[in-house]
Amino acid sequence: MKIAVCMKQVPDTEASLRVRKDSLWIDEEELTFVINESDGYALEEALTIAEKTGGEVVVFSLGGERVREALRKALALGAARAVHLADPAFEGGDALATGRALAAAIQAQQFDLVLTGSQSGDAGFSSTGSVIAGFLGWPHAWLVMGLEVEDGKKAAKVTREMESGVNEIVRLALPAVIEVQAGINSPRYASLKGIMQAKRKEIAAVTPADLGLGAEEVGAAASLLETLAVFFPESGKGAEIFEGDPADCARQLVEKLRKEARVL
Amino acid sequence: MSKIWVVAQTRADGIHPMALETLVAGQELAAASGGTVDALVMGDSVSARAAELASWELGSVQTLEAPALAAYTPGAYVAALAAAIRANAPDIVLFPHTYQTVDHVPRLAQALGAALVPEVVSFEVRDGAVIWRRPVLGGKLQADVRAKGSPILASVQAGAFSASDRRQGTAQVSALSIDVELEADREILGVEEVAGEHIDLSAADRVVAAGRGVGGEDKLGVVHDLAKALKAEVGASRPVIDSGWLPRDCQIGSSGQTISPKLYFGVGISGAIQHLVGMKGSQVIVAVNKDKSAPIFGVADYGIVGDLHEVIPAVIQALEETEGD
Ligand SMILES: Cc1cc2nc3c(=O)[nH]c(=O)nc-3n(C[C@H](O)[C@H](O)[C@H](O)COP(=O)(O)OP(=O)(O)OC[C@H]3O[C@@H](n4cnc5c(N)ncnc54)[C@H](O)[C@@H]3O)c2cc1C
Ligand SMILES: Nc1ncnc2c1ncn2[C@@H]1O[C@H](COP(=O)(O)O)[C@@H](O)[C@H]1O
């Protein structure tokens, strides 16, 4: 099976965030970026299927120069090649604009399966994979916790997570887009050999023109969403917060829990 | 004047509770923008569901019935909704942000070439345009966004509006007809319970919840010690379970358990919305996090900012010192 995996690079959840001067996004200058959580699981799922069925995994990422690091990591983990949607014109899109570009890049090659994550840790649209499926005209499933390619590779049995501890099992005809949820498998670590091999693997940089798209069809220019401002949420009623020496904080908290909240 | 639709997802036992919240969002948006709001109920035979909305103040309750809509598939739902929207031209279509709508509304947006604003928590009408507020960066920040074009699709996050705020009235039910082929794009094979040992956290008086900030399976000791000192059960956020540190049925949140204990004590949990929906009904919420701006402090009653591996042992000691007085 030839499998495409869409991987986004997002700020590390550990990073402390600062709002940029123009308030339109966060300051990315000193941030640490990582592969989006569910995308790492999607890559692992793709690698496992490719190992079982034969074939290759190609990873796609749209973003600035920094995303090459994420692609390189995916190559070290076992992906065969990478495609970098590298032009600045691609950036700043909503799910429709980003999905259109990724779908065009994927369509330029023949794939049996496309895997994406279920939600990005920054924009968090939970949409891009489904939008890609729409542009490709393929079936899709979001929030997938189990994936089994059936004999003959014409269909896949898919376990979809639903609310309140229940899963739904469905069958999709292939090719399809599967939007993987974190926790579906246990992602591997890169081996030294993999890291060495990755250095020789190809990362192809593509522009909108390479994909037959006009600059106005991608990125911020095509986005139907315009961000006016980002900010830290106001914290409603406000917690009583203790800061400083842990022992002092702990004593004050326990006192409050006993005497004020009366829950101990 | 804007024409607002609310697509009211149904369940076997009635209108989905999050759809009721979304109907309230629709009523408020109609009031703020001087528009009208209609409910849309879809399925193969939905008259009983539609009747549940008869006492709401709504322009109308529209039913969209077809045999292919009996069981949910994105193929049939997207085709039906796209046809209904094209024929009736609502300006804004609201959905509850459920696992079902997230599965198909992005495809609907793609099919219509329409803007989609996911996970709306509030909105404001400014100069005739709606400004939508939604979480970004895992809920650490929020964004105000404006959407272009028509229609605008938006999904409303759980708990952002309260069904008890509904305006009462009388709503007429009428049937929508569409003239398109509805085709399932997946075969439904069945449902299964998520495997687990069935730890029932919903009955617990006190729950200590471990988050990714604990740092590893080998570092969970402090969490268990705290649970012991508090006579509490142990729960967790999703990444803790995905990483295999604790079993799946300890998970608290939208895809785990919903709990409302007397005391919830969150340790190294940031407070993403999917976690919050599972625990914000707790009577007293305590959070320990090294990041003062972590969203969990927004719902907490008490918090300690600091390294949990220093703070929790100190809390256990303080509990022991003051025991019995
Ligand atoms: C469809 C869907 C469903 C989901 N369902 C659920 C669900 O049911 N339940 C759920 O929990 N999540 C769910 N999630 C995941 C959710 O979006 C978040 O990713 C998750 O809740 C984050 O878990 P966390 O707070 O433990 O980790 P993080 O967000 O990584 O937060 C870790 C926190 O620990 C703090 N920290 C780190 N080190 C220390 C230290 N030494 N001392 C003190 N603090 C420290 C950090 O400051 C940070 O705030 C779902 C996601 C999706 C897309
Ligand atoms: N810039 C991008 N590059 C590659 N994949 C992306 C990009 N943006 C989104 N995706 C994919 O789409 C999924 C859902 O993202 P989102 O719709 O932003 O929540 C992610 O988990 C990725 O797999």
XYZ file of C-alpha atoms and ligand atoms in Angstrom:
665
model
C 0.000 0.000 0.000
C 1.161 3.488 -0.780
C 0.214 5.707 2.131
C 0.343 9.492 2.512
C 0.607 10.965 6.005
C -0.096 14.650 6.697
C 1.974 15.969 9.551
C 1.827 19.396 11.096
C 4.470 20.937 13.291
C 3.001 22.666 16.351
C 4.315 24.371 19.494
C 5.356 21.928 22.216
C 2.551 21.664 24.787
C 5.220 22.381 27.420
C 6.154 25.704 25.823
C 5.128 28.876 27.575
C 3.299 31.050 25.096
C 3.391 34.782 24.488
C 0.977 36.767 22.384
C 2.666 38.538 19.462
C 2.768 42.370 19.413
C 0.061 42.612 16.737
C -2.127 40.218 18.815
C -2.880 38.162 15.717
C -0.955 35.063 16.814
C 1.652 33.864 19.286
C 5.277 34.861 19.195
C 7.010 31.940 17.485
C 10.565 33.267 17.842
C 11.835 31.203 20.755
C 9.265 28.417 20.689
C 10.068 24.718 20.565
C 8.070 22.929 17.864
C 7.154 19.248 17.768
C 5.181 16.928 15.501
C 1.469 17.300 16.296
C 0.491 14.582 18.760
C -2.108 12.662 16.735
C 0.026 12.991 13.566
C 2.774 10.981 15.262
C 0.240 8.213 15.860
C -0.912 8.492 12.218
C 2.671 8.029 11.022
C 3.133 4.962 13.236
C -0.096 3.473 11.899
C 1.029 4.084 8.309
C 4.467 2.562 8.904
C 2.918 -0.549 10.464
C 0.493 -1.028 7.566
C 3.222 -0.468 4.969
C 5.441 -3.031 6.716
C 2.616 -5.570 6.661
C 1.344 -4.986 3.133
C 4.473 -3.783 1.384
C 4.624 -0.315 -0.116
C 5.822 3.012 1.126
C 4.899 5.939 3.324
C 5.219 9.499 2.049
C 4.884 12.381 4.524
C 3.476 15.813 3.689
C 3.805 19.001 5.675
C 2.722 22.550 4.936
C 4.598 25.296 6.725
C 7.753 27.379 6.983
C 11.370 26.256 6.842
C 11.140 24.811 10.371
C 8.786 21.983 9.337
C 11.672 20.283 7.495
C 12.862 19.205 10.925
C 9.545 17.410 11.517
C 9.748 15.809 8.068
C 13.329 14.709 8.726
C 12.158 13.077 11.947
C 9.421 11.214 10.064
C 12.007 10.024 7.550
C 14.182 8.775 10.414
C 11.206 6.839 11.747
C 10.797 5.068 8.404
C 8.954 7.221 5.883
C 10.413 6.824 2.387
C 10.096 10.387 1.131
C 8.724 13.744 2.134
C 6.907 16.574 0.398
C 7.224 20.062 1.858
C 4.557 22.598 0.866
C 7.129 25.270 1.337
C 5.947 28.511 -0.234
C 5.005 31.290 2.251
C 1.806 31.707 0.196
C 0.606 28.365 1.614
C 0.641 29.670 5.186
C -2.093 31.233 7.307
C -4.931 29.251 5.760
C -8.086 27.868 7.324
C -8.849 24.155 6.990
C -10.355 24.710 3.542
C -7.254 26.441 2.160
C -4.795 24.065 3.838
C -6.834 21.019 2.851
C -7.035 22.187 -0.767
C -3.247 22.495 -0.981
C -2.552 19.168 0.745
C -5.138 17.400 -1.433
C -3.510 18.789 -4.585
C -0.075 17.620 -3.440
C -1.444 14.169 -2.598
C -3.354 13.929 -5.864
C -0.159 14.488 -7.828
C 0.816 10.931 -6.791
C -1.228 7.742 -6.500
C -2.128 6.731 -2.954
C -4.262 3.933 -1.509
C -4.701 5.623 1.828
C -4.210 9.036 3.412
C -3.707 9.316 7.156
C -3.941 12.550 9.114
C -4.246 13.429 12.780
C -7.645 14.253 14.210
C -6.848 17.698 15.583
C -3.888 20.042 15.411
C -2.539 21.377 18.697
C -2.473 24.984 17.494
C -5.306 25.906 15.077
C -7.339 22.924 16.272
C -9.855 22.937 13.404
C -10.411 19.148 13.542
C -11.277 19.549 9.878
C -8.305 19.371 7.554
C -8.387 15.601 6.953
C -12.105 15.628 6.089
C -11.565 18.590 3.775
C -8.760 16.706 2.009
C -11.175 13.776 1.562
C -13.745 16.150 0.102
C -11.312 17.511 -2.477
C -10.182 13.982 -3.377
C -13.777 12.702 -3.469
C -12.881 9.814 -1.135
C -14.664 8.496 1.952
C -13.195 9.470 5.317
C -13.568 8.819 9.011
C -12.626 11.143 11.872
C -11.356 10.134 15.316
C -10.132 6.669 14.439
C -8.931 4.342 17.202
C -8.552 1.175 15.107
C -7.671 0.536 11.465
C -7.524 -2.772 9.675
C -6.921 -3.002 5.935
C -8.935 -5.944 4.656
C -7.706 -8.657 2.303
C -7.508 -7.456 -1.251
C -6.792 -3.929 0.039
C -10.110 -2.702 -1.324
C -11.607 -1.747 2.019
C -10.692 -0.921 5.599
C -12.407 -1.721 8.868
C -12.307 1.370 11.009
C -13.050 1.880 14.707
C -14.353 5.368 15.404
C -14.395 6.790 18.883
C -17.707 8.203 20.030
C -18.679 10.042 23.191
C -19.011 8.163 26.502
C -16.912 5.064 26.091
C -18.445 3.575 22.947
C -16.808 2.901 19.585
C -18.479 2.566 16.215
C -17.099 0.102 13.681
C -17.504 0.968 10.010
C -16.140 -0.252 6.686
C -14.787 2.220 4.137
C -13.909 1.551 0.523
C -10.304 2.441 -0.331
C -8.804 4.844 -1.207
C -9.913 6.782 1.858
C -8.766 9.424 4.320
C -8.441 8.249 7.925
C -8.119 10.842 10.689
C -6.259 9.115 13.493
C -6.863 9.801 17.176
C -3.992 9.796 19.690
C -3.664 6.499 21.521
C -4.376 4.172 18.572
C -0.913 2.542 18.852
C 2.460 2.967 20.557
C 4.722 5.071 18.340
C 8.277 3.776 17.847
C 11.466 5.691 18.515
C 13.949 6.540 15.793
C 16.985 4.265 15.614
C 20.478 5.565 14.983
C 20.416 3.748 11.644
C 17.116 5.426 10.782
C 18.526 8.846 11.615
C 21.563 8.214 9.410
C 19.414 6.946 6.514
C 17.072 9.929 6.798
C 19.889 12.254 5.812
C 19.898 10.759 2.326
C 16.129 10.700 1.831
C 14.372 13.223 -0.361
C 12.370 16.194 0.886
C 10.740 17.692 -2.218
C 9.768 21.356 -1.861
C 6.677 22.366 -3.827
C 5.004 25.710 -4.583
C 1.353 26.442 -5.411
C 2.280 26.641 -9.109
C 3.810 23.130 -8.931
C 0.393 21.920 -7.732
C -1.516 23.828 -10.391
C -2.927 26.238 -7.827
C -2.997 30.004 -7.997
C -1.573 32.002 -5.081
C -5.114 33.231 -4.320
C -6.339 29.634 -3.874
C -4.093 28.837 -0.915
C -3.048 30.147 2.497
C -4.216 33.400 4.053
C -5.418 34.717 0.662
C -7.928 31.877 0.304
C -8.859 31.619 3.980
C -12.481 32.313 4.858
C -11.530 32.881 8.490
C -9.825 36.045 9.607
C -8.272 36.138 13.059
C -8.849 39.487 14.750
C -6.977 38.756 17.979
C -5.713 35.987 20.235
C -5.518 36.361 24.012
C -5.349 34.429 27.256
C -8.845 33.547 28.456
C -10.254 35.457 31.379
C -10.498 32.977 34.201
C -14.130 33.377 35.281
C -14.638 33.353 39.025
C -10.913 33.037 39.579
C -9.173 30.426 41.671
C -7.457 31.212 44.909
C -3.867 30.668 43.843
C -0.896 29.927 46.085
C 2.593 30.538 44.825
C 6.046 30.317 46.356
C 7.454 27.918 48.933
C 5.817 24.503 48.336
C 5.472 23.703 52.043
C 3.746 27.053 52.744
C 1.465 26.662 49.747
C 0.597 23.112 50.771
C -0.261 24.129 54.346
C -2.471 26.983 53.152
C -4.237 24.749 50.652
C -4.928 22.011 53.202
C -6.213 24.603 55.664
C -8.601 25.958 53.019
C -9.789 22.497 52.051
C -10.511 21.643 55.686
C -11.972 24.918 56.986
C -13.391 26.742 53.961
C -14.303 24.148 51.360
C -14.864 21.454 54.027
C -14.098 18.611 51.698
C -11.608 16.781 53.903
C -31.459 40.397 9.028
C -29.836 37.033 9.222
C -31.453 33.679 8.806
C -30.001 31.234 11.298
C -30.385 27.494 11.259
C -29.567 25.150 14.092
C -29.087 21.532 13.080
C -30.430 19.675 16.107
C -28.690 16.322 16.349
C -30.902 13.577 17.770
C -30.172 10.491 19.854
C -32.299 7.454 20.586
C -33.640 9.161 23.712
C -34.330 12.600 22.285
C -32.653 15.735 21.018
C -28.931 15.621 21.867
C -28.310 17.735 25.009
C -25.587 19.682 23.209
C -28.066 20.465 20.431
C -30.351 22.066 23.047
C -27.426 24.258 24.118
C -26.811 25.115 20.473
C -30.469 26.084 20.033
C -30.010 28.566 22.881
C -26.902 29.885 21.092
C -29.090 30.263 17.992
C -31.751 32.162 19.931
C -29.130 34.498 21.379
C -27.495 35.048 18.017
C -30.882 35.806 16.439
C -31.611 38.328 19.183
C -28.196 39.969 18.855
C -28.285 40.168 15.072
C -31.983 40.874 14.627
C -32.458 37.616 12.765
C -34.606 34.521 12.872
C -33.709 31.048 14.042
C -35.090 27.733 12.776
C -34.289 24.253 14.019
C -33.540 21.490 11.539
C -34.118 17.907 12.632
C -32.985 15.102 10.341
C -33.481 11.343 10.230
C -35.862 8.829 8.693
C -38.807 9.647 10.893
C -38.337 12.507 13.293
C -41.805 13.851 14.117
C -41.465 12.854 17.787
C -38.093 14.602 18.000
C -39.399 17.691 16.216
C -42.335 17.838 18.642
C -39.873 18.129 21.541
C -39.022 21.592 20.235
C -42.629 22.800 19.929
C -42.368 24.870 23.122
C -39.275 26.744 22.001
C -39.290 30.251 20.563
C -38.226 29.421 17.011
C -39.257 30.593 13.551
C -40.031 26.975 12.774
C -38.878 23.428 13.254
C -37.964 21.989 9.877
C -37.819 18.259 9.417
C -35.624 16.623 6.824
C -36.659 13.010 6.420
C -35.341 10.256 4.170
C -34.747 6.516 4.643
C -31.020 7.053 3.941
C -30.828 9.316 7.009
C -31.957 6.585 9.425
C -28.403 5.781 10.443
C -25.705 8.415 10.358
C -23.251 8.357 7.465
C -21.344 11.438 6.319
C -22.155 10.730 2.677
C -25.932 10.919 3.134
C -25.841 13.668 5.763
C -23.578 15.968 3.768
C -25.611 15.501 0.578
C -28.893 16.190 2.396
C -27.585 19.219 4.287
C -25.872 20.686 1.226
C -29.094 20.409 -0.784
C -31.220 21.909 1.991
C -28.777 24.770 2.519
C -28.494 25.524 -1.201
C -32.286 25.580 -1.584
C -33.043 27.708 1.483
C -29.947 29.893 1.783
C -29.542 30.338 5.540
C -26.808 32.854 6.424
C -25.529 30.969 9.443
C -25.844 27.264 10.260
C -25.011 26.198 13.813
C -24.188 22.639 14.888
C -23.416 21.200 18.317
C -19.677 20.354 18.380
C -20.185 16.605 18.821
C -18.084 13.704 17.556
C -20.758 13.141 14.903
C -20.832 16.680 13.551
C -17.041 17.025 13.594
C -17.015 13.923 11.395
C -19.122 15.512 8.636
C -19.462 19.297 8.967
C -15.937 19.956 7.582
C -16.963 17.959 4.513
C -20.124 19.991 4.238
C -18.033 23.176 4.386
C -15.800 21.800 1.637
C -18.790 20.833 -0.511
C -20.350 24.286 -0.143
C -17.084 26.235 -0.204
C -18.309 27.746 3.057
C -16.422 29.081 6.063
C -16.367 26.825 9.114
C -15.822 28.126 12.636
C -15.266 25.121 14.909
C -15.697 25.001 18.706
C -17.385 28.350 19.262
C -17.569 29.306 22.955
C -19.163 32.741 22.551
C -19.896 35.412 19.985
C -20.570 39.085 19.635
C -22.244 41.052 16.863
C -20.150 44.088 15.894
C -21.187 46.377 13.019
C -23.505 43.714 11.703
C -20.762 41.073 11.565
C -20.496 38.154 13.950
C -17.197 37.853 15.840
C -16.754 34.262 16.961
C -14.630 33.235 19.922
C -12.947 29.826 19.899
C -10.121 28.108 21.778
C -6.733 27.665 20.114
C -3.508 26.015 21.270
C -5.303 23.390 23.324
C -7.382 25.998 25.143
C -4.373 27.916 26.406
C -5.478 30.862 24.292
C -8.682 32.018 22.649
C -9.096 33.622 19.255
C -11.678 36.078 17.949
C -12.368 35.354 14.303
C -14.554 36.737 11.558
C -15.852 34.493 8.791
C -16.294 35.506 5.168
C -19.012 34.593 2.699
C -22.366 32.917 3.114
C -23.391 30.576 4.563
C -21.168 30.466 7.614
C -21.051 27.120 9.398
C -20.148 27.076 13.088
C -20.097 24.390 15.761
C -20.847 25.244 19.379
C -18.681 23.768 22.135
C -20.240 21.845 25.045
C -21.171 23.909 28.067
C -20.787 27.285 26.357
C -24.549 27.901 26.505
C -27.093 26.545 28.938
C -30.234 24.779 27.745
C -32.095 26.201 30.737
C -31.713 29.699 29.246
C -34.046 28.839 26.398
C -36.789 31.223 25.383
C -40.166 29.587 25.317
C -42.719 30.034 22.618
C -44.516 27.953 20.082
C -42.821 26.601 17.033
C -44.561 25.215 13.968
C -43.194 22.045 12.444
C -42.847 21.892 8.683
C -41.212 19.441 6.315
C -38.317 20.280 4.026
C -38.033 18.372 0.826
C -34.838 17.838 -1.079
C -34.367 16.345 -4.460
C -30.989 14.636 -4.383
C -29.658 11.115 -4.232
C -28.477 10.249 -0.693
C -25.754 7.668 -0.621
C -23.976 6.153 2.350
C -20.190 6.334 1.992
C -19.511 3.813 4.743
C -20.958 0.540 5.902
C -21.946 0.493 9.562
C -20.818 -2.768 11.168
C -21.799 -2.107 14.779
C -20.788 -0.575 18.079
C -18.555 -1.851 20.868
C -17.812 -0.777 24.414
C -14.305 0.527 24.924
C -12.439 -2.273 26.670
C -11.523 -1.746 30.292
C -11.902 -3.001 33.824
C -14.794 -0.651 34.459
C -13.431 1.534 37.177
C -16.425 3.727 37.950
C -15.056 7.133 38.865
C -18.490 8.731 38.723
C -19.327 7.245 42.112
C -16.135 8.464 43.801
C -16.275 11.257 46.391
C -12.727 12.342 45.691
C -10.635 11.948 42.559
C -6.961 12.710 42.027
C -6.323 13.123 38.310
C -2.872 12.723 36.783
C -1.823 14.623 33.657
C 1.066 14.467 31.226
C 2.934 16.915 33.467
C 3.602 14.057 35.904
C 6.316 13.101 33.445
C 6.212 9.318 33.158
C 4.780 6.062 34.396
C 7.683 5.718 36.833
C 6.804 9.095 38.343
C 3.178 8.295 39.150
C 4.107 7.398 42.751
C 3.308 10.873 44.089
C -0.136 10.707 42.499
C -0.942 7.366 44.130
C 0.460 8.621 47.454
C -1.747 11.707 47.286
C -4.780 9.579 46.392
C -4.055 7.374 49.393
C -3.682 10.357 51.717
C -6.988 11.774 50.455
C -8.734 8.385 50.251
C -9.393 9.233 46.620
C -9.647 7.289 43.371
C -7.090 7.900 40.626
C -8.162 9.254 37.252
C -6.198 10.764 34.383
C -6.148 12.958 31.311
C -6.018 11.342 27.915
C -2.258 11.495 27.148
C -1.546 9.572 30.367
C -3.746 6.777 29.081
C -2.541 6.991 25.472
C 1.010 6.571 26.772
C -0.038 3.485 28.719
C 0.754 4.872 32.195
C -2.780 4.084 33.429
C -5.633 1.938 32.054
C -8.128 3.449 29.586
C -11.058 3.439 31.993
C -9.316 5.978 34.238
C -9.800 8.589 31.534
C -11.787 11.675 32.444
C -13.275 13.804 29.679
C -15.379 13.863 26.558
C -14.188 10.453 25.423
C -13.847 9.108 28.960
C -15.862 9.413 32.140
C -17.867 12.367 33.367
C -17.355 12.876 37.073
C -18.725 15.237 39.694
C -16.973 14.322 42.939
C -16.863 16.498 46.070
C -13.160 17.001 45.418
C -11.247 16.879 42.129
C -7.488 17.291 42.483
C -5.746 17.733 39.115
C -1.995 17.273 38.975
C -0.007 18.310 35.882
C -3.138 18.758 33.773
C -3.415 21.780 31.474
C -7.213 21.855 31.273
C -8.066 21.280 27.602
C -11.785 21.580 26.885
C -12.130 17.825 26.262
C -10.875 17.223 29.784
C -12.883 20.049 31.366
C -16.223 18.785 30.067
C -15.626 15.610 32.072
C -14.850 17.232 35.452
C -16.093 20.794 35.675
C -19.190 19.654 37.546
C -16.949 18.735 40.518
C -17.858 20.546 43.723
C -14.363 21.705 44.637
C -11.589 21.782 42.064
C -7.924 21.928 43.007
C -5.129 22.173 40.449
C -1.367 21.973 40.708
C 0.498 23.198 37.647
C 3.831 24.903 37.049
C 2.256 27.183 34.424
C 0.257 29.987 35.991
C -1.699 30.570 32.775
C -2.827 26.925 32.423
C -6.569 26.935 31.592
C -7.297 24.477 34.438
C -6.901 27.430 36.838
C -9.852 29.041 35.045
C -12.230 26.450 36.480
C -10.345 25.752 39.734
C -11.343 26.905 43.205
C -7.828 26.538 44.592
C -4.523 26.227 42.850
C -0.845 25.889 43.563
C 1.628 27.119 40.982
C 4.759 25.022 41.151
C 6.539 21.785 40.330
C 4.159 19.001 41.282
C 7.040 16.789 42.395
C 7.804 19.349 45.111
C 4.247 20.461 45.795
C 2.493 17.098 46.110
C 4.850 15.610 48.732
C 4.383 18.857 50.667
C 0.592 18.545 50.388
C 0.755 14.951 51.634
C 2.874 16.080 54.562
C 0.486 18.931 55.372
C -2.418 16.476 55.264
C -0.639 14.172 57.707
C 0.383 17.009 60.026
C -3.121 18.354 60.399
C -4.891 15.017 60.397
C -7.758 14.652 62.782
C -8.145 18.244 63.901
C -11.665 14.371 20.063
C -10.774 14.486 21.245
C -11.165 13.907 22.424
C -10.398 14.028 23.555
N -10.846 13.476 24.709
C -10.164 13.689 25.853
C -10.641 13.193 27.105
O -11.676 12.515 27.186
N -9.928 13.476 28.207
C -8.769 14.218 28.184
O -8.175 14.457 29.249
N -8.291 14.672 27.012
C -8.948 14.427 25.851
N -8.437 14.889 24.670
C -7.084 15.484 24.656
C -7.071 16.944 25.080
O -7.314 17.741 23.940
C -5.691 17.335 25.654
O -4.692 17.029 24.723
C -5.382 16.630 26.969
O -6.461 16.737 27.882
C -4.142 17.213 27.593
O -3.752 16.426 28.689
P -2.797 17.019 29.814
O -3.415 18.230 30.400
O -2.462 15.913 30.736
O -1.456 17.348 28.992
P -0.839 18.742 28.542
O -1.821 19.573 27.833
O 0.432 18.413 27.878
O -0.547 19.486 29.916
C 0.437 19.116 30.827
C 0.441 20.171 31.918
O 1.348 19.802 32.947
C 2.052 20.947 33.388
N 3.326 20.468 33.946
C 4.362 19.907 33.289
N 5.325 19.549 34.153
C 4.896 19.902 35.389
C 5.446 19.807 36.689
N 6.664 19.258 36.917
N 4.741 20.290 37.722
C 3.513 20.858 37.536
N 2.936 20.970 36.314
C 3.621 20.492 35.257
C 2.214 21.801 32.155
O 2.374 23.167 32.531
C 0.890 21.537 31.417
O -0.096 22.497 31.769
C -9.172 14.738 23.503
C -8.760 15.300 22.296
C -9.540 15.173 21.173
C -9.076 15.796 19.892
N 0.020 22.534 7.784
C -0.245 21.225 7.777
N 0.635 20.340 7.230
C 0.371 19.014 7.226
N -0.740 18.480 7.760
C -1.640 19.304 8.322
C -1.450 20.710 8.346
N -2.520 21.258 8.966
C -3.335 20.237 9.313
N -2.808 19.057 8.934
C -3.350 17.712 9.162
O -4.728 17.810 9.493
C -4.956 17.327 10.824
C -6.058 18.121 11.488
O -5.656 19.460 11.631
P -6.701 20.602 12.029
O -7.807 20.537 11.044
O -5.924 21.889 11.974
O -7.147 20.297 13.427
C -3.598 17.399 11.499
O -3.536 16.470 12.565
C -2.658 17.063 10.347
O -2.596 15.668 10.121
